[in-house]
XYZ file of C-alpha atoms in Angstrom:
465
model
C 103.810 109.778 31.745
C 105.550 107.349 34.059
C 102.871 108.173 36.595
C 100.227 107.470 33.998
C 101.658 104.045 33.278
C 101.979 103.322 36.953
C 98.357 104.127 37.436
C 97.262 102.048 34.521
C 98.275 98.669 35.915
C 98.326 98.768 39.687
C 94.740 97.607 40.175
C 95.645 94.120 41.261
C 97.798 95.523 44.045
C 95.516 98.242 45.312
C 92.446 96.024 45.455
C 94.068 94.201 48.331
C 94.651 97.459 50.157
C 97.915 98.974 48.925
C 97.936 102.741 49.282
C 99.212 103.079 45.815
C 99.941 104.931 42.648
C 97.936 103.480 40.106
C 94.319 100.531 36.992
C 94.961 97.206 35.568
C 95.863 95.409 32.494
C 95.197 91.739 32.682
C 96.771 89.593 35.310
C 96.200 91.770 38.321
C 95.194 88.849 40.528
C 97.585 86.801 42.602
C 97.992 83.297 41.206
C 97.970 80.171 43.316
C 101.441 78.867 42.327
C 103.060 82.153 43.313
C 101.252 82.137 46.611
C 102.211 78.581 47.315
C 105.858 79.387 46.774
C 105.695 82.521 48.894
C 103.374 81.563 51.697
C 102.889 77.836 52.153
C 101.177 78.162 55.492
C 97.567 79.232 55.493
C 97.156 77.626 52.067
C 93.462 76.975 52.419
C 92.547 80.566 53.227
C 94.647 82.013 50.435
C 93.246 79.659 47.815
C 89.751 80.514 48.970
C 90.536 84.210 48.657
C 91.704 83.632 45.094
C 88.342 82.095 44.284
C 86.275 84.735 46.065
C 88.134 87.965 45.403
C 86.586 90.285 42.877
C 83.056 88.920 42.894
C 83.534 85.577 41.195
C 79.998 84.646 41.920
C 78.706 87.702 40.163
C 80.233 86.464 36.959
C 78.056 83.329 37.113
C 74.823 85.063 37.934
C 72.936 88.226 37.205
C 76.006 90.440 36.850
C 76.517 89.318 33.292
C 72.898 89.738 32.179
C 72.151 92.366 29.586
C 69.232 93.825 31.553
C 71.358 94.388 34.647
C 74.240 96.172 32.951
C 73.018 99.761 33.044
C 73.887 100.669 36.647
C 77.198 98.825 36.491
C 78.144 100.650 33.292
C 76.990 104.003 34.684
C 78.979 103.483 37.883
C 82.100 102.600 35.904
C 81.621 105.581 33.570
C 81.377 107.921 36.555
C 84.431 106.426 38.267
C 86.643 106.679 35.186
C 86.023 110.426 35.107
C 88.552 110.261 37.946
C 90.883 108.301 35.670
C 90.583 110.971 32.972
C 91.258 113.612 35.630
C 94.382 111.723 36.669
C 95.665 111.832 33.110
C 95.039 115.570 32.738
C 96.922 116.330 35.963
C 99.980 114.402 34.861
C 99.991 115.629 31.270
C 99.514 119.316 32.066
C 103.140 120.451 32.338
C 104.383 119.078 28.993
C 102.496 121.384 26.560
C 102.436 124.416 28.888
C 106.129 124.858 29.684
C 106.915 127.675 27.258
C 103.710 129.583 28.051
C 104.176 129.439 31.820
C 107.881 130.276 31.679
C 107.299 133.257 29.378
C 104.267 134.699 31.162
C 105.164 134.109 34.809
C 108.922 134.340 34.295
C 110.021 131.081 35.901
C 113.657 130.059 35.992
C 114.780 126.561 35.027
C 114.858 125.458 38.650
C 111.428 126.956 39.337
C 109.771 125.178 36.413
C 111.589 121.975 37.339
C 110.003 122.213 40.761
C 106.625 123.105 39.206
C 106.747 119.954 37.113
C 107.957 117.647 39.867
C 106.067 119.016 42.898
C 103.036 117.094 41.631
C 104.782 113.906 42.731
C 105.283 115.237 46.268
C 101.563 115.815 46.627
C 100.926 112.444 45.036
C 103.153 110.696 47.577
C 101.107 112.209 50.398
C 97.856 111.320 48.670
C 98.972 107.776 47.940
C 100.027 107.136 51.531
C 96.721 108.432 52.934
C 94.390 107.109 50.223
C 93.936 103.631 51.649
C 92.909 104.861 55.088
C 90.637 107.535 53.638
C 88.894 105.068 51.333
C 88.446 102.529 54.137
C 87.184 105.094 56.665
C 85.041 107.383 54.494
C 84.050 104.987 51.724
C 84.960 104.903 48.051
C 82.410 107.477 46.900
C 83.184 110.062 49.553
C 86.908 109.696 48.907
C 86.387 110.325 45.187
C 84.156 113.290 46.016
C 86.796 114.856 48.262
C 89.504 114.254 45.674
C 87.486 115.866 42.876
C 86.779 118.905 45.049
C 90.455 119.344 45.904
C 91.277 118.993 42.189
C 88.957 121.875 41.335
C 90.700 124.128 43.853
C 94.058 123.041 42.425
C 93.042 123.921 38.871
C 91.602 127.272 39.946
C 94.864 128.037 41.728
C 96.749 127.458 38.468
C 94.274 129.512 36.463
C 94.487 132.497 38.809
C 98.220 132.241 39.497
C 100.241 135.451 39.215
C 103.428 134.054 40.694
C 105.296 130.880 41.466
C 103.733 130.253 44.897
C 100.211 129.855 43.512
C 101.545 127.582 40.779
C 103.267 125.350 43.327
C 100.200 125.324 45.577
C 97.932 124.293 42.722
C 100.258 121.502 41.614
C 100.555 120.121 45.141
C 96.745 120.017 45.431
C 96.499 118.269 42.067
C 99.222 115.835 43.110
C 97.458 114.998 46.360
C 94.226 114.317 44.487
C 96.118 112.285 41.898
C 97.579 110.074 44.606
C 94.106 109.413 45.997
C 92.446 108.817 42.624
C 95.210 106.434 41.599
C 94.082 104.182 44.440
C 90.360 104.602 44.863
C 89.185 104.496 41.233
C 90.614 101.062 40.307
C 89.583 99.721 43.718
C 86.006 100.912 43.216
C 85.817 99.429 39.709
C 87.246 96.086 40.846
C 84.835 95.930 43.788
C 81.656 96.607 41.815
C 82.453 94.429 38.793
C 81.662 90.722 38.428
C 84.710 88.676 37.555
C 83.694 88.009 33.942
C 83.609 91.773 33.253
C 86.376 93.005 35.525
C 89.154 92.815 32.930
C 87.244 94.874 30.406
C 86.129 97.461 32.944
C 89.675 97.741 34.290
C 90.832 98.438 30.748
C 88.400 101.355 30.610
C 90.225 102.825 33.617
C 93.520 102.379 31.797
C 92.151 103.870 28.581
C 90.664 106.950 30.276
C 93.917 107.740 32.104
C 95.718 107.623 28.786
C 92.926 109.622 27.108
C 93.197 112.359 29.745
C 96.920 112.640 29.195
C 96.507 112.620 25.415
C 93.737 115.226 25.523
C 95.953 117.507 27.577
C 98.845 117.064 25.155
C 96.712 117.780 22.095
C 94.511 120.587 23.428
C 97.439 122.134 25.305
C 99.225 122.623 21.990
C 96.261 124.661 20.720
C 95.141 126.805 23.679
C 96.763 129.024 26.313
C 97.967 127.344 29.499
C 95.370 129.083 31.671
C 92.539 127.911 29.413
C 93.838 124.344 29.503
C 92.679 124.271 33.118
C 89.116 123.726 31.831
C 90.135 120.301 30.505
C 90.902 119.321 34.102
C 87.854 120.926 35.711
C 85.245 119.299 33.436
C 85.878 115.663 34.557
C 85.821 116.818 38.193
C 82.364 118.312 37.719
C 81.160 115.190 35.914
C 82.549 112.993 38.698
C 80.903 115.030 41.460
C 77.564 115.007 39.626
C 77.678 111.335 38.720
C 78.467 110.218 42.261
C 74.984 111.382 43.261
C 73.390 108.675 41.124
C 75.494 105.547 41.697
C 75.710 103.126 44.647
C 78.591 102.717 47.057
C 80.925 99.745 46.710
C 79.106 96.698 48.144
C 82.373 95.211 49.400
C 83.155 98.311 51.427
C 79.614 98.352 52.843
C 79.967 94.697 53.833
C 83.344 95.356 55.404
C 81.954 98.111 57.655
C 78.867 96.094 58.596
C 76.178 98.108 56.784
C 74.112 95.066 55.840
C 70.991 96.658 54.341
C 72.959 99.068 52.200
C 75.291 96.251 51.174
C 72.445 94.153 49.776
C 70.770 97.159 48.171
C 73.976 98.228 46.452
C 74.731 94.740 45.179
C 71.170 94.401 43.865
C 71.395 97.734 42.029
C 74.651 96.733 40.381
C 73.455 93.274 39.326
C 69.877 94.210 38.339
C 66.504 94.013 40.037
C 65.822 90.480 38.856
C 69.266 89.058 39.630
C 69.748 86.554 42.460
C 72.605 88.011 44.490
C 72.289 85.829 47.592
C 75.152 83.493 46.692
C 77.458 86.346 45.709
C 76.620 88.174 48.936
C 77.645 85.096 50.945
C 80.891 84.794 48.998
C 81.756 88.444 49.602
C 81.230 88.039 53.342
C 83.286 84.845 53.418
C 86.076 86.581 51.520
C 86.143 89.457 54.019
C 86.160 87.059 56.953
C 89.003 85.042 55.391
C 91.008 88.203 54.817
C 90.571 89.257 58.429
C 92.013 85.934 59.626
C 95.478 86.857 58.362
C 97.763 88.502 60.945
C 98.352 92.202 60.418
C 101.538 92.687 58.403
C 104.302 94.950 59.694
C 106.944 96.861 57.755
C 109.737 94.741 59.208
C 108.035 91.608 57.848
C 109.016 92.727 54.355
C 112.639 91.991 55.179
C 112.123 88.455 56.435
C 113.885 85.762 54.418
C 110.630 84.490 52.908
C 109.732 87.974 51.613
C 113.054 89.614 50.774
C 113.268 88.119 47.269
C 109.873 89.423 46.147
C 110.618 92.802 47.736
C 113.873 92.962 45.765
C 112.056 92.108 42.531
C 109.229 94.595 43.116
C 111.418 97.481 44.216
C 114.107 96.696 41.640
C 111.671 96.756 38.728
C 110.300 100.089 39.921
C 113.782 101.607 40.250
C 114.692 100.553 36.706
C 111.359 101.813 35.440
C 111.899 105.281 36.895
C 115.618 105.551 36.101
C 114.660 104.923 32.483
C 113.616 108.578 32.517
C 109.983 108.363 31.475
C 108.919 111.271 33.670
C 111.611 113.482 32.213
C 110.324 112.766 28.711
C 106.671 113.047 29.716
C 106.944 116.248 31.755
C 109.246 118.107 29.353
C 108.409 116.664 25.932
C 107.769 120.064 24.401
C 111.171 121.456 25.378
C 112.941 118.299 24.131
C 111.396 118.697 20.690
C 112.111 122.426 20.628
C 115.747 121.851 21.600
C 116.084 119.391 18.741
C 114.681 121.888 16.252
C 111.269 120.215 15.930
C 107.918 121.862 16.658
C 107.157 121.361 20.363
C 103.409 121.644 19.739
C 103.387 119.131 16.890
C 105.595 116.754 18.849
C 103.286 116.710 21.888
C 100.254 116.261 19.606
C 101.893 113.214 18.020
C 102.647 111.745 21.451
C 99.025 112.288 22.422
C 97.789 110.563 19.285
C 99.928 107.417 19.574
C 99.363 106.822 23.295
C 95.838 105.424 23.112
C 96.292 102.712 20.428
C 99.618 101.633 21.937
C 98.037 101.395 25.391
C 95.297 99.125 24.008
C 97.880 97.028 22.164
C 99.907 96.641 25.357
C 96.832 95.530 27.302
C 96.180 92.824 24.688
C 99.788 91.616 24.806
C 99.928 91.535 28.614
C 98.510 88.035 29.041
C 99.400 86.648 25.624
C 103.150 87.260 25.674
C 104.127 86.837 29.314
C 105.711 89.361 31.665
C 109.429 88.693 31.115
C 109.190 88.750 27.320
C 107.360 92.075 27.382
C 109.933 93.522 29.778
C 112.857 92.460 27.606
C 111.274 93.722 24.384
C 110.214 96.965 26.047
C 113.622 97.579 27.624
C 115.280 97.018 24.251
C 112.864 99.456 22.628
C 113.355 102.153 25.242
C 117.122 101.751 24.854
C 116.788 102.211 21.096
C 114.563 105.283 21.538
C 116.966 106.901 24.006
C 119.935 106.036 21.793
C 118.354 107.634 18.707
C 117.427 110.764 20.643
C 120.893 110.981 22.159
C 122.487 110.586 18.720
C 120.308 113.427 17.407
C 121.571 115.816 20.094
C 125.148 114.640 19.561
C 124.876 115.412 15.840
C 123.405 118.805 16.654
C 126.257 119.624 19.055
C 128.865 118.550 16.488
C 127.162 120.362 13.626
C 126.829 117.129 11.631
C 123.875 116.132 9.435
C 121.791 118.990 10.811
C 118.848 118.141 8.569
C 118.537 114.739 10.287
C 118.442 116.039 13.862
C 114.711 116.956 14.228
C 113.419 113.772 12.554
C 115.853 111.586 14.502
C 114.792 113.156 17.804
C 111.109 112.725 16.959
C 111.621 109.111 15.928
C 113.600 108.378 19.083
C 110.988 109.883 21.412
C 108.075 108.129 19.700
C 109.921 104.789 19.740
C 110.731 105.327 23.417
C 107.118 106.172 24.332
C 105.761 103.233 22.347
C 108.211 100.712 23.785
C 107.703 101.958 27.336
C 103.930 101.759 27.009
C 103.830 98.048 26.190
C 106.184 96.789 28.889
C 108.316 98.890 31.212
C 105.292 101.010 32.138
C 102.595 98.468 33.044
C 104.476 95.207 33.679
C 106.316 96.143 36.920
C 102.960 96.988 38.515
C 101.348 93.763 37.356
C 104.332 91.729 38.554
C 104.156 93.481 41.911
C 100.489 92.551 42.291
C 101.280 88.907 41.502
C 104.375 88.180 43.580
C 103.316 89.391 47.041
C 101.318 86.993 49.188
C 97.855 88.123 50.275
C 98.882 89.155 53.783
C 101.889 91.174 52.509
C 100.240 92.655 49.454
C 99.060 95.919 50.968
C 102.260 96.862 52.764
C 104.449 95.550 49.948
C 102.450 97.505 47.414
C 102.778 100.630 49.527
C 106.569 100.281 49.651
C 106.868 99.741 45.906
C 104.525 102.661 45.205
C 106.518 104.953 47.474
C 109.702 104.009 45.622
C 107.937 104.805 42.357
C 106.864 108.283 43.506
C 110.320 109.038 44.902
C 111.926 108.003 41.645
C 109.401 110.060 39.726
C 110.260 113.152 41.757
C 114.014 112.653 41.369
C 113.826 112.251 37.593
C 111.254 114.969 36.896
C 113.093 117.512 39.075
C 116.599 116.826 37.766
C 115.709 116.483 34.092
C 115.567 120.213 33.304
C 119.022 120.729 34.781
C 120.408 117.813 32.768
C 118.854 119.174 29.563
C 120.283 122.619 30.292
């Protein structure tokens, strides 16, 4: 679940090239005042990039026309099959724990590794995703990721022992790391600015829908059959990629001029005038190339150390809040509290989608700090209620209250996390790094997120035991 939230709002960071873990609420772009405070030199180029990034021109021309929407909508619909796939990969372990443990005979430590090994694969995928997408193209990268996902799901379906289970989860994690980068990048690169926010929300919604579908269906079917929920979006993605154009920005970046213009024309409509937008895209790429190549050690320069501290610090607090423990092992938490594990995971699946939409609406209306403070207070309350329920159970007090108190605490925790502590750290990260440091800064923050995710998801079963 923490991975889901990370993925939902990292679009602003990954568009600039971060090899990252995650799709955007509002506010993914870097704002001029932040840039001016962080990087006063090179002001002209950065302000120009703010104006050009994301296809601003397309919002003023044919990209918004009703007759030119079909290919853009089809391309987005195909890409977000990868978002749905992401959600199914992350949500798979929560409703399947009892079935896998009983049938395969896993110990606590073995299932803890099964749940958390996804993040190891995801770290590898996230680190390599940027280079793969830049070298092979956005479509080919999605195609490779979907293919690897299918092999991962088949490995789980056919597993007779723990090795095949681990192997399948690592493959799914690797694909998840790639999809978390390339899908929001592709959507941001094909969309005109006036539609980018809405299309980015579709990425966010489909990730959440994939997780919710896995929670709900997983409570009703056997764990081997649940694999089909993950295979179907892969097949749809592979099929759909045959009918949509490549990202015009990537084509322009690699110098494929004819294909660049053809792709842009397809996305904006046959009758749209794309000449001005094509010029703006080329100017944006040229401006970006004028920045010196950032190095890891540049992150620790005095001018950057504050934003690095903020970005990394928010991610550490996000992960130490324990969201991946709750998300990966929700069923066992409910069962331990005396509540139906299946019903509990179904309820989580049901509330995720409306809360995710509500959080996306609040993102720009309420401000980042307010959302963080409200969300942190809510997650504290949810954890406190759940902790009280287990304390009462251990002391043999008010036993009839324990299941309802645990359920209330978990649902409050999930809801509060979804509106703030989940998405906001990623949005803040995408806003505070200057253009030239955005990719490498985003990579560092994303790596911290995956490491924290592994630590929490692996240790949680032992702590519960």
